[in-house]
């Protein structure tokens, strides 16, 4: 049974807000075939990528491309791209697991993540059969890489304000403009490019590297992800055939944003792989380093850093596979006799709230985990002698791309309101204290949509509820099935609940005060006792114990 087949009840986007303890898909229920693929991906990252990271960071000629080709030979070039066009045709949840395991190093993670994600997905979801058969087989085989070119110098978060232009000329469009921050630019053979037809109609095109007028500028000098390629794409009167338009002229925003919904879920998987690295590096160092005659792993404050990272990661992982499975089920219900592209668009859109929240939560968990892993290294963490400095630098961008965390926070609550979910939430019976805080906070915040400080508090309450509910339900399911790790999972979920409840209380107090309401919030007793079990298990496992 793959995760996609798990018999969970059907949900619509945002229903986690008011459902009480729904059964959810959990990574422990992946079948043995999926676990084998995930293990192969993990071994590939550990044995083939990690030993090369210094050379990758120096951008040694041909090295990254050859690694990506090796990964493609194992089927990782397009795990969820359609089988008919060279992909493995796997459910998104399985592709997500593979990506998590491939993501132990940030540079490789971004490179393969963009290649198999936003570099291909617009073609798989929105392309005609002709476009799929022209572009997906060489992409999935790793003949060249894929890239996604939305951002420009003056349009980042406000992506639709871009100035790249397309002018219709007979059966072609002529594209001109500059796209900035394009991951994989150096190695890409195809780019998903967004430009405005006649300066008005935002449209998605497939542009080939070899088309006359296409060029790539020098690499950006980045603080991290030095092994990945990030450069500008210059379009100087590039003739692109009209059949290379994805979806419809003037409807490029639907291609861009729906690809990014799923891209955000995948980005959470990329963060997850890097949290695994931080935990294994942090626990190992803490056990080896002695001060005051003992390993620093024996000190409460060091154990607490590991416990918080693990518990938060357990919650992030629980949200991630719950969301990926929901997306799978949305795609599984696509009517084969309907308009495939239109149905794909709806499926990619349905769980946009969950995708935004898991992106924010997983990337902030990563920031916390790498920061504390560095702190555990003391002064040595601040040098280039140890791998933790690279992890720290590589992780930073995760809160910036695929929609900054500010944009995702604003977007998530905006969607909650626009889908009429605040009203449904108001009718729900609170299941936990965080849920009660969320109900109270969202009711107050819905009349203050123009005030971002309030909206962000409401989004955080939704995110903390989603995270703690997912962690608790997963731990209970593990206990019910007698899983070997259920004791650690229950401890992680309860420890996370304590952390999340105290954070949620402070977010609610701020929200109510900013709304001009009484900010009196009754705080229940919470227990941090689970942290001892969690840190013990992590030190024993030399990393993430679940
Ligand atoms: C290493 C790297 C790789 C990248 N790869 C790609 C790629 O492959 N393809 C691609 O198209 N792009 C890519 N990007 C671009 C990335 O998506 C943008 O950097 C991101 O969308 C933010 O845009 P910006 O940098 O222009 O920041 P801005 O939009 O200028 O934002 C600056 C700050 O203001 C905040 N802000 C902006 N608007 C609002 C608002 N309405 N409310 C509240 N706060 C706001 C932001 O959150 C941020 O903190 C990449 C970037 C980097 C650094």
CSV table of C-alpha atoms in Angstrom, one decimal, residues 78 80-90:
chain,number,residue,atom,x,y,z
A,78,UNK,CA,11.1,13.1,-12.6
A,80,UNK,CA,6.1,12.3,-10.3
A,81,UNK,CA,6.3,13.2,-14.0
A,82,UNK,CA,4.0,11.0,-16.1
A,83,UNK,CA,5.4,7.5,-17.0
A,84,UNK,CA,4.4,8.0,-20.6
A,85,UNK,CA,7.0,10.8,-20.9
A,86,UNK,CA,9.9,9.2,-19.0
A,87,UNK,CA,8.9,9.9,-15.4
A,88,UNK,CA,8.1,7.3,-12.8
A,89,UNK,CA,4.5,8.5,-12.5
A,90,UNK,CA,4.6,8.3,-8.7
